[in-house]
């Protein structure tokens, strides 16, 4: 169920019965010459809403802008500073907790958000406000991604292209070959590290037009496979979290020598 579609009495009934919310989070940033800048939040919202429907959990409105300054050289890319992003997500999460939600799944589709969502989750965990965890769709189905694509790519590659194709068909198919030729098909072909140190900060340093992997290997049919498999993983995750006792999800108490000896 999508929160914004319901009245407050209807939502009160949900909070009386359940304490889990799904929060889709993405970005608005360049995704090569072939994908819309809304790619990440399109994917996050699609998965979050479908999982919420399948499992009858609450899905909030989507956070569309994330930590994306590493794509800033490309026109239209939007971003917020990391502290502002963390503060916003934490405030939203505490808002949910006020209504009785004590388990939150951040359905995230942007790699730049990952460390910040995990930090927010830790803050809520340590304060014993809520059990909030970050979930990245492609990390839930790595075997399928590897099976479908020879050159997967971490950004604007065939997996994201396939997902957008399935969800919206908003793919510039005529630009796929250009994306392959002018992007970075294989990260092994560019210098990303030196003596154990990561040597780049911005995507444009490795990919002229901002895409990684071989997007010409994408298809709507592959997107459907990815979507169904990832959605099933998300539903299982939500069911597992909902089944746990809240106290078991919260931090353990201090360890002492006496308790260890016993």
PDB file of C-alpha atoms in Angstrom:
ATOM      1  CA  UNK A   1       0.000   0.000   0.000  1.00  0.00           C
ATOM      2  CA  UNK A   2       1.272   3.436  -0.992  1.00  0.00           C
ATOM      3  CA  UNK A   3       1.041   5.836   1.953  1.00  0.00           C
ATOM      4  CA  UNK A   4       0.076   8.913  -0.082  1.00  0.00           C
ATOM      5  CA  UNK A   5      -3.019   7.176  -1.498  1.00  0.00           C
ATOM      6  CA  UNK A   6      -4.656   6.530   1.891  1.00  0.00           C
ATOM      7  CA  UNK A   7      -6.581   8.578   4.424  1.00  0.00           C
ATOM      8  CA  UNK A   8      -5.351   8.964   7.978  1.00  0.00           C
ATOM      9  CA  UNK A   9      -8.042   6.633   9.444  1.00  0.00           C
ATOM     10  CA  UNK A  10      -6.988   3.954   6.954  1.00  0.00           C
ATOM     11  CA  UNK A  11      -3.340   4.467   7.860  1.00  0.00           C
ATOM     12  CA  UNK A  12      -4.181   4.315  11.564  1.00  0.00           C
ATOM     13  CA  UNK A  13      -5.508   0.828  10.976  1.00  0.00           C
ATOM     14  CA  UNK A  14      -2.237  -0.185   9.324  1.00  0.00           C
ATOM     15  CA  UNK A  15      -0.130   1.127  12.206  1.00  0.00           C
ATOM     16  CA  UNK A  16      -2.344  -0.753  14.646  1.00  0.00           C
ATOM     17  CA  UNK A  17      -1.437  -4.018  12.931  1.00  0.00           C
ATOM     18  CA  UNK A  18       2.051  -3.604  11.462  1.00  0.00           C
ATOM     19  CA  UNK A  19       5.245  -1.728  12.225  1.00  0.00           C
ATOM     20  CA  UNK A  20       7.243  -1.983   8.991  1.00  0.00           C
ATOM     21  CA  UNK A  21       7.676   0.608   6.256  1.00  0.00           C
ATOM     22  CA  UNK A  22       9.463   0.479   2.906  1.00  0.00           C
ATOM     23  CA  UNK A  23      11.213   3.704   1.851  1.00  0.00           C
ATOM     24  CA  UNK A  24      12.336   3.923  -1.805  1.00  0.00           C
ATOM     25  CA  UNK A  25      15.458   6.041  -2.322  1.00  0.00           C
ATOM     26  CA  UNK A  26      17.304   6.848  -5.528  1.00  0.00           C
ATOM     27  CA  UNK A  27      18.897   9.795  -7.282  1.00  0.00           C
ATOM     28  CA  UNK A  28      18.433  12.213 -10.153  1.00  0.00           C
ATOM     29  CA  UNK A  29      21.692  12.102 -12.046  1.00  0.00           C
ATOM     30  CA  UNK A  30      23.244  11.368 -15.408  1.00  0.00           C
ATOM     31  CA  UNK A  31      22.973   7.823 -16.689  1.00  0.00           C
ATOM     32  CA  UNK A  32      24.827   8.041 -19.970  1.00  0.00           C
ATOM     33  CA  UNK A  33      23.398   9.115 -23.311  1.00  0.00           C
ATOM     34  CA  UNK A  34      20.714   6.417 -23.296  1.00  0.00           C
ATOM     35  CA  UNK A  35      18.969   6.510 -19.904  1.00  0.00           C
ATOM     36  CA  UNK A  36      16.921   9.198 -18.130  1.00  0.00           C
ATOM     37  CA  UNK A  37      18.352  10.996 -15.119  1.00  0.00           C
ATOM     38  CA  UNK A  38      15.562   9.489 -13.031  1.00  0.00           C
ATOM     39  CA  UNK A  39      16.871   5.941 -13.568  1.00  0.00           C
ATOM     40  CA  UNK A  40      17.720   5.204  -9.938  1.00  0.00           C
ATOM     41  CA  UNK A  41      14.549   6.528  -8.368  1.00  0.00           C
ATOM     42  CA  UNK A  42      12.434   4.886 -11.085  1.00  0.00           C
ATOM     43  CA  UNK A  43      13.940   1.509 -10.185  1.00  0.00           C
ATOM     44  CA  UNK A  44      13.738   2.049  -6.429  1.00  0.00           C
ATOM     45  CA  UNK A  45      10.113   3.136  -6.545  1.00  0.00           C
ATOM     46  CA  UNK A  46       9.105   0.340  -8.893  1.00  0.00           C
ATOM     47  CA  UNK A  47      10.549  -2.341  -6.635  1.00  0.00           C
ATOM     48  CA  UNK A  48       9.336  -0.769  -3.399  1.00  0.00           C
ATOM     49  CA  UNK A  49       5.767  -0.336  -4.568  1.00  0.00           C
ATOM     50  CA  UNK A  50       5.536  -3.833  -6.026  1.00  0.00           C
ATOM     51  CA  UNK A  51       6.997  -5.473  -2.920  1.00  0.00           C
ATOM     52  CA  UNK A  52       4.632  -3.468  -0.714  1.00  0.00           C
ATOM     53  CA  UNK A  53       1.702  -4.626  -2.818  1.00  0.00           C
ATOM     54  CA  UNK A  54       2.754  -8.276  -2.813  1.00  0.00           C
ATOM     55  CA  UNK A  55       3.395  -8.419   0.925  1.00  0.00           C
ATOM     56  CA  UNK A  56       0.846  -5.825   2.094  1.00  0.00           C
ATOM     57  CA  UNK A  57       3.327  -3.441   3.699  1.00  0.00           C
ATOM     58  CA  UNK A  58       3.470   0.328   3.685  1.00  0.00           C
ATOM     59  CA  UNK A  59       5.493   2.137   1.005  1.00  0.00           C
ATOM     60  CA  UNK A  60       6.329   5.808   1.503  1.00  0.00           C
ATOM     61  CA  UNK A  61       6.849   8.436  -1.199  1.00  0.00           C
ATOM     62  CA  UNK A  62      10.233   8.235  -2.902  1.00  0.00           C
ATOM     63  CA  UNK A  63      13.335  10.255  -2.043  1.00  0.00           C
ATOM     64  CA  UNK A  64      14.389  11.271  -5.555  1.00  0.00           C
ATOM     65  CA  UNK A  65      17.645  13.160  -4.963  1.00  0.00           C
ATOM     66  CA  UNK A  66      20.656  11.632  -3.244  1.00  0.00           C
ATOM     67  CA  UNK A  67      24.421  11.954  -2.841  1.00  0.00           C
ATOM     68  CA  UNK A  68      25.521  12.367  -6.458  1.00  0.00           C
ATOM     69  CA  UNK A  69      28.172  15.067  -6.661  1.00  0.00           C
ATOM     70  CA  UNK A  70      30.500  12.587  -8.382  1.00  0.00           C
ATOM     71  CA  UNK A  71      28.315  13.045 -11.492  1.00  0.00           C
ATOM     72  CA  UNK A  72      28.126  16.834 -11.253  1.00  0.00           C
ATOM     73  CA  UNK A  73      29.982  17.565 -14.510  1.00  0.00           C
ATOM     74  CA  UNK A  74      27.028  16.232 -16.515  1.00  0.00           C
ATOM     75  CA  UNK A  75      24.162  18.704 -17.130  1.00  0.00           C
ATOM     76  CA  UNK A  76      21.051  18.152 -15.040  1.00  0.00           C
ATOM     77  CA  UNK A  77      22.609  16.014 -12.330  1.00  0.00           C
ATOM     78  CA  UNK A  78      21.145  16.951  -8.951  1.00  0.00           C
ATOM     79  CA  UNK A  79      22.589  16.224  -5.528  1.00  0.00           C
ATOM     80  CA  UNK A  80      22.534  17.182  -1.876  1.00  0.00           C
ATOM     81  CA  UNK A  81      25.523  17.245   0.430  1.00  0.00           C
ATOM     82  CA  UNK A  82      25.995  14.035   2.401  1.00  0.00           C
ATOM     83  CA  UNK A  83      25.247  15.546   5.862  1.00  0.00           C
ATOM     84  CA  UNK A  84      21.990  17.046   4.554  1.00  0.00           C
ATOM     85  CA  UNK A  85      20.987  13.711   3.025  1.00  0.00           C
ATOM     86  CA  UNK A  86      21.701  11.817   6.240  1.00  0.00           C
ATOM     87  CA  UNK A  87      19.826  14.379   8.307  1.00  0.00           C
ATOM     88  CA  UNK A  88      16.799  14.259   5.996  1.00  0.00           C
ATOM     89  CA  UNK A  89      16.573  10.462   5.921  1.00  0.00           C
ATOM     90  CA  UNK A  90      17.028  10.238   9.688  1.00  0.00           C
ATOM     91  CA  UNK A  91      14.342  12.838  10.290  1.00  0.00           C
ATOM     92  CA  UNK A  92      11.950  11.015   7.957  1.00  0.00           C
ATOM     93  CA  UNK A  93      12.694   7.741   9.724  1.00  0.00           C
ATOM     94  CA  UNK A  94      12.035   9.246  13.152  1.00  0.00           C
ATOM     95  CA  UNK A  95       8.766  10.594  11.741  1.00  0.00           C
ATOM     96  CA  UNK A  96       7.791   7.030  10.829  1.00  0.00           C
ATOM     97  CA  UNK A  97       8.801   5.845  14.291  1.00  0.00           C
ATOM     98  CA  UNK A  98       6.475   8.444  15.814  1.00  0.00           C
ATOM     99  CA  UNK A  99       3.597   6.685  14.049  1.00  0.00           C
ATOM    100  CA  UNK A 100       4.657   3.298  15.357  1.00  0.00           C
ATOM    101  CA  UNK A 101       7.033   2.041  12.672  1.00  0.00           C
ATOM    102  CA  UNK A 102      10.080   0.391  14.230  1.00  0.00           C
ATOM    103  CA  UNK A 103      11.367  -1.520  11.172  1.00  0.00           C
ATOM    104  CA  UNK A 104      12.383   0.277   7.978  1.00  0.00           C
ATOM    105  CA  UNK A 105      13.793  -1.024   4.712  1.00  0.00           C
ATOM    106  CA  UNK A 106      15.531   1.600   2.605  1.00  0.00           C
ATOM    107  CA  UNK A 107      15.031   0.321  -0.957  1.00  0.00           C
ATOM    108  CA  UNK A 108      18.056   2.015  -2.461  1.00  0.00           C
ATOM    109  CA  UNK A 109      19.070   2.092  -6.125  1.00  0.00           C
ATOM    110  CA  UNK A 110      22.039   4.475  -5.987  1.00  0.00           C
ATOM    111  CA  UNK A 111      25.499   3.403  -4.868  1.00  0.00           C
ATOM    112  CA  UNK A 112      26.410   6.889  -3.638  1.00  0.00           C
ATOM    113  CA  UNK A 113      23.709   6.650  -0.963  1.00  0.00           C
ATOM    114  CA  UNK A 114      24.909   3.377   0.545  1.00  0.00           C
ATOM    115  CA  UNK A 115      27.359   4.482   3.293  1.00  0.00           C
ATOM    116  CA  UNK A 116      25.066   7.300   4.361  1.00  0.00           C
ATOM    117  CA  UNK A 117      21.991   5.099   4.682  1.00  0.00           C
ATOM    118  CA  UNK A 118      23.995   2.612   6.704  1.00  0.00           C
ATOM    119  CA  UNK A 119      25.151   5.390   9.000  1.00  0.00           C
ATOM    120  CA  UNK A 120      21.560   6.558   9.506  1.00  0.00           C
ATOM    121  CA  UNK A 121      20.526   2.990  10.212  1.00  0.00           C
ATOM    122  CA  UNK A 122      23.225   2.695  12.852  1.00  0.00           C
ATOM    123  CA  UNK A 123      22.119   5.906  14.566  1.00  0.00           C
ATOM    124  CA  UNK A 124      18.528   4.674  14.789  1.00  0.00           C
ATOM    125  CA  UNK A 125      19.752   1.269  15.948  1.00  0.00           C
ATOM    126  CA  UNK A 126      22.009   2.644  18.674  1.00  0.00           C
ATOM    127  CA  UNK A 127      19.229   4.947  19.884  1.00  0.00           C
ATOM    128  CA  UNK A 128      16.869   1.926  19.816  1.00  0.00           C
ATOM    129  CA  UNK A 129      14.372   3.921  17.775  1.00  0.00           C
ATOM    130  CA  UNK A 130      14.054   1.552  14.818  1.00  0.00           C
ATOM    131  CA  UNK A 131      15.747  -1.264  12.957  1.00  0.00           C
ATOM    132  CA  UNK A 132      16.485   0.385   9.608  1.00  0.00           C
ATOM    133  CA  UNK A 133      18.572  -1.303   6.923  1.00  0.00           C
ATOM    134  CA  UNK A 134      19.721  -0.439   3.407  1.00  0.00           C
ATOM    135  CA  UNK A 135      18.835  -2.843   0.584  1.00  0.00           C
ATOM    136  CA  UNK A 136      20.411  -2.619  -2.885  1.00  0.00           C
ATOM    137  CA  UNK A 137      18.460  -4.537  -5.504  1.00  0.00           C
ATOM    138  CA  UNK A 138      21.321  -5.869  -7.638  1.00  0.00           C
ATOM    139  CA  UNK A 139      23.211  -7.101  -4.583  1.00  0.00           C
ATOM    140  CA  UNK A 140      20.277  -9.382  -3.786  1.00  0.00           C
ATOM    141  CA  UNK A 141      20.562 -11.267  -7.109  1.00  0.00           C
ATOM    142  CA  UNK A 142      24.267 -11.288  -8.070  1.00  0.00           C
ATOM    143  CA  UNK A 143      24.150 -14.701  -9.732  1.00  0.00           C
ATOM    144  CA  UNK A 144      21.340 -13.694 -12.075  1.00  0.00           C
ATOM    145  CA  UNK A 145      23.076 -10.430 -12.993  1.00  0.00           C
ATOM    146  CA  UNK A 146      26.261 -12.341 -13.829  1.00  0.00           C
ATOM    147  CA  UNK A 147      24.313 -14.913 -15.820  1.00  0.00           C
ATOM    148  CA  UNK A 148      22.504 -12.314 -17.933  1.00  0.00           C
ATOM    149  CA  UNK A 149      25.340  -9.909 -18.724  1.00  0.00           C
ATOM    150  CA  UNK A 150      28.936 -10.413 -19.803  1.00  0.00           C
ATOM    151  CA  UNK A 151      29.886  -6.790 -19.077  1.00  0.00           C
ATOM    152  CA  UNK A 152      27.588  -5.750 -16.261  1.00  0.00           C
ATOM    153  CA  UNK A 153      28.960  -2.366 -15.242  1.00  0.00           C
ATOM    154  CA  UNK A 154      28.216  -0.507 -11.998  1.00  0.00           C
ATOM    155  CA  UNK A 155      26.396   2.481 -13.545  1.00  0.00           C
ATOM    156  CA  UNK A 156      24.121   2.931 -16.583  1.00  0.00           C
ATOM    157  CA  UNK A 157      25.105  -0.523 -17.808  1.00  0.00           C
ATOM    158  CA  UNK A 158      22.887  -3.352 -19.074  1.00  0.00           C
ATOM    159  CA  UNK A 159      21.273  -4.193 -15.726  1.00  0.00           C
ATOM    160  CA  UNK A 160      19.943  -0.662 -15.135  1.00  0.00           C
ATOM    161  CA  UNK A 161      19.091  -0.253 -18.810  1.00  0.00           C
ATOM    162  CA  UNK A 162      17.084  -3.480 -18.748  1.00  0.00           C
ATOM    163  CA  UNK A 163      15.238  -2.475 -15.587  1.00  0.00           C
ATOM    164  CA  UNK A 164      14.261   0.936 -16.953  1.00  0.00           C
ATOM    165  CA  UNK A 165      13.207  -0.673 -20.225  1.00  0.00           C
ATOM    166  CA  UNK A 166      10.885  -2.997 -18.331  1.00  0.00           C
ATOM    167  CA  UNK A 167       9.483  -0.374 -15.975  1.00  0.00           C
ATOM    168  CA  UNK A 168       9.045   2.589 -18.325  1.00  0.00           C
ATOM    169  CA  UNK A 169      10.465   1.824 -21.793  1.00  0.00           C
ATOM    170  CA  UNK A 170      12.190   5.211 -21.426  1.00  0.00           C
ATOM    171  CA  UNK A 171      15.409   4.004 -23.032  1.00  0.00           C
ATOM    172  CA  UNK A 172      17.028   5.708 -26.031  1.00  0.00           C
ATOM    173  CA  UNK A 173      17.591   2.474 -27.941  1.00  0.00           C
ATOM    174  CA  UNK A 174      19.208   4.331 -30.820  1.00  0.00           C
ATOM    175  CA  UNK A 175      21.926   5.550 -28.426  1.00  0.00           C
ATOM    176  CA  UNK A 176      22.954   2.172 -27.019  1.00  0.00           C
ATOM    177  CA  UNK A 177      25.857   1.631 -29.394  1.00  0.00           C
ATOM    178  CA  UNK A 178      27.136   5.150 -28.788  1.00  0.00           C
ATOM    179  CA  UNK A 179      26.903   4.547 -25.043  1.00  0.00           C
ATOM    180  CA  UNK A 180      28.991   1.413 -25.470  1.00  0.00           C
ATOM    181  CA  UNK A 181      31.584   3.081 -27.672  1.00  0.00           C
ATOM    182  CA  UNK A 182      32.024   6.283 -25.659  1.00  0.00           C
ATOM    183  CA  UNK A 183      31.503   4.936 -22.152  1.00  0.00           C
ATOM    184  CA  UNK A 184      33.637   2.545 -20.131  1.00  0.00           C
ATOM    185  CA  UNK A 185      32.688  -1.031 -20.943  1.00  0.00           C
ATOM    186  CA  UNK A 186      35.284  -2.632 -18.653  1.00  0.00           C
ATOM    187  CA  UNK A 187      36.736  -0.913 -15.587  1.00  0.00           C
ATOM    188  CA  UNK A 188      39.881  -2.986 -16.071  1.00  0.00           C
ATOM    189  CA  UNK A 189      40.641  -0.774 -19.078  1.00  0.00           C
ATOM    190  CA  UNK A 190      41.018   2.385 -16.977  1.00  0.00           C
ATOM    191  CA  UNK A 191      43.222   3.204 -14.015  1.00  0.00           C
ATOM    192  CA  UNK A 192      41.052   3.336 -10.930  1.00  0.00           C
ATOM    193  CA  UNK A 193      43.681   2.495  -8.279  1.00  0.00           C
ATOM    194  CA  UNK A 194      47.352   3.105  -7.661  1.00  0.00           C
ATOM    195  CA  UNK A 195      49.360   1.264  -5.019  1.00  0.00           C
ATOM    196  CA  UNK A 196      46.202   0.325  -3.180  1.00  0.00           C
ATOM    197  CA  UNK A 197      44.660   3.815  -3.311  1.00  0.00           C
ATOM    198  CA  UNK A 198      41.555   4.769  -5.262  1.00  0.00           C
ATOM    199  CA  UNK A 199      42.704   7.482  -7.665  1.00  0.00           C
ATOM    200  CA  UNK A 200      39.444   9.054  -8.882  1.00  0.00           C
ATOM    201  CA  UNK A 201      36.552  10.963  -7.388  1.00  0.00           C
ATOM    202  CA  UNK A 202      34.275  11.686 -10.358  1.00  0.00           C
ATOM    203  CA  UNK A 203      32.661   9.363 -12.920  1.00  0.00           C
ATOM    204  CA  UNK A 204      33.739  11.539 -15.847  1.00  0.00           C
ATOM    205  CA  UNK A 205      37.341  10.621 -15.046  1.00  0.00           C
ATOM    206  CA  UNK A 206      36.690   7.084 -16.270  1.00  0.00           C
ATOM    207  CA  UNK A 207      33.802   7.374 -18.722  1.00  0.00           C
ATOM    208  CA  UNK A 208      33.529  10.208 -21.242  1.00  0.00           C
ATOM    209  CA  UNK A 209      29.754   9.964 -21.527  1.00  0.00           C
ATOM    210  CA  UNK A 210      29.059   8.597 -18.068  1.00  0.00           C
ATOM    211  CA  UNK A 211      28.143   4.951 -18.562  1.00  0.00           C
ATOM    212  CA  UNK A 212      29.876   1.755 -17.433  1.00  0.00           C
ATOM    213  CA  UNK A 213      29.354  -1.726 -18.815  1.00  0.00           C
ATOM    214  CA  UNK A 214      27.790  -2.747 -22.121  1.00  0.00           C
ATOM    215  CA  UNK A 215      24.249  -1.326 -22.296  1.00  0.00           C
ATOM    216  CA  UNK A 216      23.759  -2.776 -25.789  1.00  0.00           C
ATOM    217  CA  UNK A 217      23.303  -6.145 -24.045  1.00  0.00           C
ATOM    218  CA  UNK A 218      20.113  -4.933 -22.341  1.00  0.00           C
ATOM    219  CA  UNK A 219      16.525  -5.884 -23.095  1.00  0.00           C
ATOM    220  CA  UNK A 220      13.052  -5.436 -21.653  1.00  0.00           C
ATOM    221  CA  UNK A 221      12.809  -9.208 -21.175  1.00  0.00           C
ATOM    222  CA  UNK A 222      15.980  -9.283 -19.089  1.00  0.00           C
ATOM    223  CA  UNK A 223      14.617  -6.368 -17.086  1.00  0.00           C
ATOM    224  CA  UNK A 224      11.514  -8.369 -16.239  1.00  0.00           C
ATOM    225  CA  UNK A 225      13.655 -11.258 -14.989  1.00  0.00           C
ATOM    226  CA  UNK A 226      15.725  -8.915 -12.833  1.00  0.00           C
ATOM    227  CA  UNK A 227      12.681  -7.138 -11.464  1.00  0.00           C
ATOM    228  CA  UNK A 228      10.782 -10.286 -10.489  1.00  0.00           C
ATOM    229  CA  UNK A 229      13.825 -11.886  -8.875  1.00  0.00           C
ATOM    230  CA  UNK A 230      14.822  -8.775  -6.920  1.00  0.00           C
ATOM    231  CA  UNK A 231      11.245  -8.111  -5.834  1.00  0.00           C
ATOM    232  CA  UNK A 232      10.963 -11.650  -4.472  1.00  0.00           C
ATOM    233  CA  UNK A 233      14.139 -11.075  -2.459  1.00  0.00           C
ATOM    234  CA  UNK A 234      12.765  -7.823  -1.076  1.00  0.00           C
ATOM    235  CA  UNK A 235       9.497  -9.433  -0.042  1.00  0.00           C
ATOM    236  CA  UNK A 236      11.385 -12.207   1.770  1.00  0.00           C
ATOM    237  CA  UNK A 237      13.541  -9.635   3.541  1.00  0.00           C
ATOM    238  CA  UNK A 238      10.490  -7.688   4.714  1.00  0.00           C
ATOM    239  CA  UNK A 239       8.786 -10.862   5.917  1.00  0.00           C
ATOM    240  CA  UNK A 240      11.896 -11.853   7.860  1.00  0.00           C
ATOM    241  CA  UNK A 241      12.228  -8.465   9.547  1.00  0.00           C
ATOM    242  CA  UNK A 242       8.538  -8.354  10.395  1.00  0.00           C
ATOM    243  CA  UNK A 243       8.725 -11.789  12.018  1.00  0.00           C
ATOM    244  CA  UNK A 244      11.529 -10.844  14.414  1.00  0.00           C
ATOM    245  CA  UNK A 245      10.989  -9.682  17.977  1.00  0.00           C
ATOM    246  CA  UNK A 246      11.965  -6.017  18.195  1.00  0.00           C
ATOM    247  CA  UNK A 247      14.193  -6.600  21.217  1.00  0.00           C
ATOM    248  CA  UNK A 248      16.150  -9.194  19.252  1.00  0.00           C
ATOM    249  CA  UNK A 249      16.831  -6.618  16.531  1.00  0.00           C
ATOM    250  CA  UNK A 250      18.182  -4.060  18.986  1.00  0.00           C
ATOM    251  CA  UNK A 251      21.743  -3.851  20.380  1.00  0.00           C
ATOM    252  CA  UNK A 252      22.910  -6.422  22.882  1.00  0.00           C
ATOM    253  CA  UNK A 253      23.943  -5.292  26.355  1.00  0.00           C
ATOM    254  CA  UNK A 254      27.534  -4.953  27.557  1.00  0.00           C
ATOM    255  CA  UNK A 255      29.653  -8.105  27.738  1.00  0.00           C
ATOM    256  CA  UNK A 256      31.326  -8.931  31.034  1.00  0.00           C
ATOM    257  CA  UNK A 257      33.865 -11.531  32.106  1.00  0.00           C
ATOM    258  CA  UNK A 258      31.322 -13.007  34.490  1.00  0.00           C
ATOM    259  CA  UNK A 259      28.712 -13.566  31.807  1.00  0.00           C
ATOM    260  CA  UNK A 260      31.339 -14.952  29.420  1.00  0.00           C
ATOM    261  CA  UNK A 261      32.498 -17.470  32.048  1.00  0.00           C
ATOM    262  CA  UNK A 262      28.984 -18.765  32.475  1.00  0.00           C
TER     263      UNK A 262
END
